[in-house]
Coordinates of N, CA and C and ligand atoms in Angstrom, one line a residue:
M72 N 61.1 99.6 75.7 CA 61.8 99.2 76.9 C 62.8 100.3 77.4
T73 N 62.8 100.5 78.7 CA 63.8 101.5 79.2 C 65.2 101.0 79.1
E74 N 66.1 101.8 78.6 CA 67.5 101.5 78.5 C 68.1 101.5 79.9
T75 N 69.1 100.6 80.2 CA 69.7 100.5 81.5 C 71.2 100.9 81.5
I76 N 71.6 101.6 82.4 CA 73.0 101.9 82.6 C 73.4 101.1 83.9
L77 N 74.5 100.3 83.7 CA 75.0 99.6 84.9 C 76.1 100.4 85.6
I78 N 75.9 100.6 86.9 CA 76.9 101.3 87.7 C 77.5 100.3 88.7
L79 N 78.8 100.1 88.5 CA 79.4 99.1 89.3 C 80.5 99.7 90.3
N80 N 80.4 99.3 91.5 CA 81.4 99.8 92.5 C 82.1 98.6 93.1
G81 N 83.4 98.8 93.2 CA 84.3 97.7 93.7 C 84.5 97.7 95.2
P82 N 85.6 97.0 95.6 CA 85.8 96.7 97.0 C 85.9 98.0 97.9
N83 N 85.3 97.9 99.1 CA 85.4 98.9 100.1 C 84.5 100.1 99.9
L84 N 84.0 100.3 98.7 CA 83.2 101.5 98.4 C 81.8 101.4 99.2
N85 N 81.5 100.3 99.8 CA 80.3 100.2 100.7 C 80.6 101.0 102.0
L86 N 81.9 101.4 102.2 CA 82.2 102.2 103.4 C 82.2 103.7 103.2
L87 N 81.9 104.1 102.0 CA 81.9 105.5 101.6 C 81.1 106.3 102.6
G88 N 81.6 107.4 103.0 CA 80.9 108.3 103.9 C 81.2 107.9 105.4
T89 N 81.9 106.9 105.7 CA 82.1 106.5 107.1 C 83.5 106.8 107.5
R90 N 84.5 106.9 106.6 CA 85.9 107.1 106.9 C 86.5 107.9 105.7
Q91 N 87.6 108.5 106.0 CA 88.4 109.3 105.0 C 87.6 110.3 104.2
P92 N 86.8 111.1 104.9 CA 86.0 112.1 104.1 C 86.9 113.1 103.4
H93 N 88.1 113.3 103.9 CA 89.0 114.3 103.2 C 89.4 113.7 101.8
I94 N 89.3 112.4 101.6 CA 89.7 111.9 100.3 C 88.4 111.6 99.5
Y95 N 87.4 111.0 100.1 CA 86.2 110.5 99.4 C 84.9 111.3 99.6
G96 N 85.0 112.4 100.5 CA 83.8 113.1 100.8 C 82.9 112.5 101.8
G97 N 81.8 113.1 102.1 CA 81.0 112.7 103.2 C 79.7 111.9 102.8
E98 N 79.5 111.7 101.5 CA 78.3 111.0 101.1 C 78.5 109.5 101.2
T99 N 77.4 108.9 101.5 CA 77.4 107.4 101.5 C 77.1 106.9 100.1
L100 N 77.4 105.6 99.9 CA 77.1 105.0 98.6 C 75.6 105.0 98.3
A101 N 74.8 104.9 99.4 CA 73.3 105.0 99.2 C 72.9 106.4 98.7
D102 N 73.6 107.4 99.2 CA 73.4 108.8 98.7 C 73.7 108.9 97.2
V103 N 74.9 108.3 96.8 CA 75.3 108.3 95.4 C 74.3 107.6 94.6
E104 N 73.8 106.4 95.1 CA 72.9 105.7 94.3 C 71.6 106.5 94.1
A105 N 71.1 107.2 95.1 CA 69.9 108.0 95.0 C 70.1 109.1 94.0
Q106 N 71.2 109.8 94.0 CA 71.5 110.8 93.1 C 71.5 110.3 91.6
C107 N 72.2 109.1 91.5 CA 72.3 108.5 90.1 C 70.9 108.1 89.6
R108 N 70.1 107.5 90.5 CA 68.7 107.1 90.1 C 67.9 108.3 89.7
S109 N 68.0 109.4 90.4 CA 67.2 110.5 90.1 C 67.6 111.2 88.8
L110 N 69.0 111.3 88.6 CA 69.4 111.9 87.3 C 69.1 111.0 86.1
A111 N 69.3 109.7 86.3 CA 69.0 108.7 85.2 C 67.5 108.8 84.8
A112 N 66.7 108.8 85.8 CA 65.2 108.9 85.5 C 64.9 110.2 84.7
E113 N 65.5 111.3 85.2 CA 65.3 112.5 84.5 C 65.7 112.4 83.0
L114 N 66.7 111.7 82.7 CA 67.3 111.5 81.4 C 66.6 110.4 80.6
G115 N 65.7 109.7 81.3 CA 65.0 108.6 80.6 C 65.7 107.2 80.7
F116 N 66.5 107.0 81.7 CA 67.2 105.7 81.8 C 66.9 105.1 83.1
A117 N 67.0 103.8 83.1 CA 67.0 103.0 84.4 C 68.5 102.7 84.8
I118 N 68.7 102.5 86.0 CA 70.1 102.1 86.4 C 70.0 100.8 87.2
D119 N 71.1 100.1 87.1 CA 71.3 98.9 88.0 C 72.6 99.3 88.7
F120 N 72.5 99.6 90.0 CA 73.6 100.1 90.8 C 74.0 99.0 91.8
R121 N 75.3 98.6 91.6 CA 75.8 97.5 92.5 C 77.1 97.8 93.1
Q122 N 77.4 97.2 94.2 CA 78.7 97.2 94.9 C 79.1 95.8 95.3
S123 N 80.3 95.5 95.0 CA 80.8 94.2 95.5 C 82.2 94.2 96.0
N124 N 82.5 93.4 97.0 CA 83.9 93.3 97.4 C 84.6 92.1 96.7
R125 N 83.8 91.4 95.9 CA 84.3 90.2 95.2 C 84.5 90.4 93.8
E126 N 85.7 90.1 93.3 CA 86.1 90.3 91.9 C 85.2 89.6 91.0
Y127 N 84.8 88.3 91.3 CA 84.0 87.5 90.4 C 82.6 88.1 90.2
E128 N 82.1 88.7 91.3 CA 80.7 89.3 91.1 C 80.8 90.5 90.2
I129 N 81.9 91.2 90.2 CA 82.0 92.4 89.3 C 82.1 91.9 87.9
I130 N 82.9 90.8 87.7 CA 83.0 90.2 86.3 C 81.7 89.7 85.9
D131 N 81.0 89.0 86.7 CA 79.6 88.4 86.3 C 78.7 89.5 85.9
A132 N 78.7 90.7 86.6 CA 77.8 91.8 86.3 C 78.2 92.4 84.9
I133 N 79.5 92.5 84.7 CA 79.9 93.0 83.4 C 79.4 92.0 82.3
H134 N 79.5 90.7 82.5 CA 79.1 89.7 81.5 C 77.6 89.9 81.3
E135 N 76.8 90.1 82.4 CA 75.4 90.2 82.3 C 74.9 91.3 81.4
Y136 N 75.7 92.4 81.4 CA 75.3 93.7 80.7 C 76.2 94.0 79.5
R137 N 77.1 93.1 79.1 CA 78.1 93.5 78.2 C 77.6 93.9 76.8
I138 N 76.3 93.4 76.5 CA 75.7 93.7 75.2 C 74.5 94.6 75.4
T139 N 73.8 94.4 76.5 CA 72.5 95.0 76.6 C 72.4 96.4 77.2
A140 N 73.4 96.7 78.0 CA 73.4 98.0 78.7 C 73.6 99.2 77.7
S141 N 73.1 100.4 78.1 CA 73.4 101.6 77.3 C 74.9 102.0 77.6
G142 N 75.4 101.6 78.7 CA 76.8 101.8 79.1 C 77.1 101.3 80.4
I143 N 78.3 101.2 80.7 CA 78.8 100.7 82.0 C 79.7 101.8 82.7
I144 N 79.3 102.2 83.9 CA 80.1 103.1 84.7 C 80.7 102.2 85.8
I145 N 82.1 102.2 85.8 CA 82.7 101.3 86.8 C 83.7 102.1 87.6
N146 N 83.5 102.0 89.0 CA 84.6 102.4 89.9 C 85.1 101.1 90.5
P147 N 86.2 100.6 89.9 CA 86.7 99.3 90.3 C 87.4 99.3 91.7
G148 N 87.5 100.4 92.4 CA 88.2 100.5 93.6 C 89.6 100.0 93.4
A149 N 90.2 99.3 94.4 CA 91.6 98.9 94.2 C 91.8 97.9 93.1
F150 N 90.7 97.2 92.6 CA 90.9 96.3 91.5 C 91.4 97.0 90.3
T151 N 91.1 98.3 90.2 CA 91.6 99.2 89.1 C 93.1 98.9 88.8
H152 N 93.8 98.8 89.9 CA 95.3 98.7 89.8 C 95.9 97.3 89.8
T153 N 95.0 96.3 89.8 CA 95.5 94.9 90.0 C 94.8 93.9 89.0
S154 N 93.6 94.3 88.5 CA 92.8 93.2 87.9 C 92.8 93.1 86.4
V155 N 93.6 92.1 85.9 CA 93.6 91.8 84.5 C 92.2 91.1 84.2
A156 N 91.7 90.4 85.2 CA 90.4 89.7 84.9 C 89.3 90.7 84.6
I157 N 89.2 91.8 85.4 CA 88.2 92.8 85.1 C 88.4 93.4 83.7
L158 N 89.7 93.7 83.4 CA 90.0 94.2 82.1 C 89.5 93.2 81.0
D159 N 89.8 92.0 81.2 CA 89.4 91.0 80.1 C 87.9 91.0 80.0
A160 N 87.1 91.1 81.1 CA 85.7 91.1 81.0 C 85.2 92.4 80.3
L161 N 85.8 93.5 80.6 CA 85.5 94.8 79.9 C 85.8 94.7 78.4
N162 N 86.9 94.0 78.1 CA 87.3 93.9 76.7 C 86.3 93.1 75.9
A163 N 85.4 92.3 76.6 CA 84.4 91.6 75.9 C 83.1 92.4 75.8
C164 N 83.1 93.6 76.2 CA 81.9 94.5 76.2 C 81.8 95.2 74.9
E165 N 80.5 95.3 74.5 CA 80.2 96.0 73.2 C 79.6 97.4 73.5
V166 N 79.5 97.8 74.7 CA 78.9 99.0 75.1 C 79.9 100.0 75.7
P167 N 79.6 101.3 75.7 CA 80.6 102.3 76.2 C 80.9 102.0 77.7
V168 N 82.1 102.2 78.0 CA 82.6 101.9 79.4 C 83.3 103.2 79.9
I169 N 82.8 103.7 81.1 CA 83.4 104.9 81.7 C 84.0 104.4 83.0
E170 N 85.2 104.7 83.2 CA 85.9 104.4 84.5 C 85.8 105.7 85.4
C171 N 85.4 105.5 86.6 CA 85.1 106.7 87.4 C 85.7 106.5 88.8
H172 N 86.6 107.4 89.1 CA 87.2 107.4 90.5 C 86.8 108.7 91.2
I173 N 86.5 108.5 92.5 CA 86.1 109.7 93.3 C 87.3 110.6 93.5
S174 N 88.4 110.0 93.9 CA 89.6 110.8 94.1 C 90.4 111.0 92.9
N175 N 91.3 111.9 92.9 CA 92.3 112.1 91.8 C 93.4 111.1 92.0
V176 N 93.3 110.0 91.5 CA 94.3 108.9 91.7 C 95.7 109.3 91.3
H177 N 95.8 110.3 90.4 CA 97.2 110.7 89.9 C 97.9 111.6 90.9
R178 N 97.1 112.1 91.9 CA 97.7 113.0 92.9 C 98.1 112.1 94.2
R179 N 97.8 110.8 94.1 CA 98.0 110.0 95.3 C 99.2 109.0 95.1
E180 N 99.3 108.0 95.8 CA 100.4 107.1 95.8 C 100.6 106.6 94.4
E181 N 101.9 106.3 94.1 CA 102.3 105.9 92.7 C 101.5 104.6 92.3
F182 N 101.3 103.7 93.2 CA 100.6 102.4 92.8 C 99.2 102.7 92.3
R183 N 98.6 103.9 92.6 CA 97.3 104.2 92.1 C 97.3 104.8 90.7
H184 N 98.5 105.1 90.2 CA 98.6 105.8 88.9 C 98.3 104.9 87.7
Y185 N 98.5 103.6 87.9 CA 98.3 102.7 86.8 C 96.9 102.0 86.9
S186 N 96.2 102.0 85.8 CA 94.9 101.4 85.8 C 94.8 100.4 84.6
Y187 N 94.6 99.1 84.9 CA 94.3 98.1 83.9 C 93.0 98.5 83.1
V188 N 92.0 99.0 83.9 CA 90.7 99.3 83.3 C 90.8 100.4 82.3
S189 N 91.7 101.3 82.4 CA 91.9 102.4 81.5 C 92.3 101.9 80.1
L190 N 92.8 100.7 80.0 CA 93.2 100.1 78.7 C 92.0 99.9 77.8
R191 N 90.8 99.8 78.5 CA 89.5 99.5 77.8 C 88.6 100.7 77.8
A192 N 88.7 101.5 78.9 CA 87.6 102.5 79.1 C 87.6 103.5 78.0
D193 N 86.4 103.9 77.6 CA 86.2 104.9 76.6 C 86.5 106.3 77.2
G194 N 86.3 106.5 78.5 CA 86.5 107.7 79.2 C 86.9 107.4 80.6
V195 N 87.7 108.3 81.2 CA 88.1 108.2 82.6 C 87.9 109.5 83.4
L196 N 87.2 109.3 84.5 CA 87.0 110.5 85.4 C 87.7 110.2 86.7
A197 N 88.4 111.2 87.2 CA 89.1 111.0 88.5 C 89.2 112.4 89.1
G198 N 88.8 112.5 90.4 CA 89.0 113.7 91.2 C 87.7 114.6 91.2
F199 N 86.6 114.2 90.6 CA 85.4 115.0 90.6 C 84.5 114.6 91.8
G200 N 85.1 113.9 92.7 CA 84.2 113.5 93.8 C 83.1 112.6 93.3
T201 N 82.0 112.5 94.1 CA 80.9 111.6 93.7 C 80.2 112.2 92.5
H202 N 80.4 113.5 92.2 CA 79.8 114.1 91.0 C 80.2 113.5 89.7
G203 N 81.4 112.8 89.8 CA 81.9 112.1 88.6 C 80.8 111.1 88.1
Y204 N 80.1 110.4 89.0 CA 79.1 109.5 88.5 C 78.0 110.2 87.7
Q205 N 77.6 111.4 88.1 CA 76.6 112.2 87.4 C 77.1 112.5 86.0
L206 N 78.4 112.9 85.9 CA 79.0 113.3 84.7 C 79.0 112.1 83.7
A207 N 79.3 111.0 84.3 CA 79.4 109.7 83.5 C 78.0 109.4 82.9
I208 N 77.0 109.5 83.8 CA 75.6 109.2 83.3 C 75.2 110.1 82.2
R209 N 75.5 111.4 82.3 CA 75.2 112.4 81.3 C 75.9 112.0 80.0
H210 N 77.1 111.6 80.1 CA 77.9 111.3 78.9 C 77.3 110.0 78.2
I211 N 76.9 109.0 79.0 CA 76.3 107.8 78.3 C 75.0 108.2 77.7
A212 N 74.2 109.0 78.4 CA 72.9 109.4 77.9 C 73.1 110.1 76.5
Q213 N 74.1 111.0 76.5 CA 74.4 111.7 75.3 C 74.8 110.8 74.1
L214 N 75.6 109.8 74.4 CA 76.0 108.8 73.4 C 74.8 108.0 72.9
A215 N 73.9 107.6 73.8 CA 72.8 106.8 73.4 C 71.8 107.6 72.5
K216 N 71.7 108.9 72.9 CA 70.9 109.8 72.1 C 71.4 110.0 70.7
K217 N 72.7 110.1 70.6 CA 73.4 110.3 69.2 C 73.1 109.0 68.4
E218 N 73.2 107.9 69.1 CA 73.0 106.6 68.4 C 71.6 106.4 67.8
T219 N 70.6 107.0 68.5 CA 69.3 106.8 68.0 C 68.8 108.0 67.1
A220 N 69.7 109.0 67.0 CA 69.3 110.2 66.2 C 69.4 109.9 64.7
Ligands
CA2_42 O1 89.1 107.3 94.1 C1 88.4 106.2 93.9 O2 87.2 106.2 93.6 C2 89.1 104.9 94.1 O3 88.7 104.0 93.1 C3 88.7 104.4 95.5 C4 89.4 103.1 95.9 C5 91.0 103.2 95.7 O4 91.6 102.0 96.0 C6 91.3 103.7 94.3 O5 92.7 103.8 94.2 C7 90.6 105.0 93.9 C8 89.2 102.8 97.4 C9 87.8 102.7 97.7 C10 87.7 102.6 99.2 O6 86.6 103.5 99.6 C11 86.5 103.9 100.9 C12 85.8 105.0 101.2 C13 85.6 105.4 102.5 C14 86.1 104.7 103.5 C15 86.9 103.6 103.2 C16 87.1 103.1 102.0

């Protein structure tokens, strides 16, 4: 059975590519999904790529995959800085978790410097633009390969 990587995107990321290109670049979320799909296929993985503006849908997706995924890549959007509930869901995960931010949150407003999700994440990417998603996929693929070696 093909191993699946869950890629979760939080609030407002559906607007990617439509505003603030100086911060988030010009690609749409559909572009990012296509790139992720193509890289994952090349590495022998399937992906489930989701975006939601609703905290509970993000939590439900984490529950769905908390044991079965090869890994979870999450860009929680602004929930990064506010959501103990997403942190609790991730704490119940038995699979690798990578937190991925398009922008370098540490170079931005102070309220973006704190992440609840980082308390659980195995790795954090910030400021690599949408390429961060590719880096995260490669890392999870590498971990999965080591596990089966
Ligand atoms: O840098 C990131 O990826 C963020 O997770 C993006 C969030 C922000 O709240 C975090 O602090 C950092 C915001 C996502 C909103 O994305 C938009 C993209 C284009 C136009 C409007 C919103």
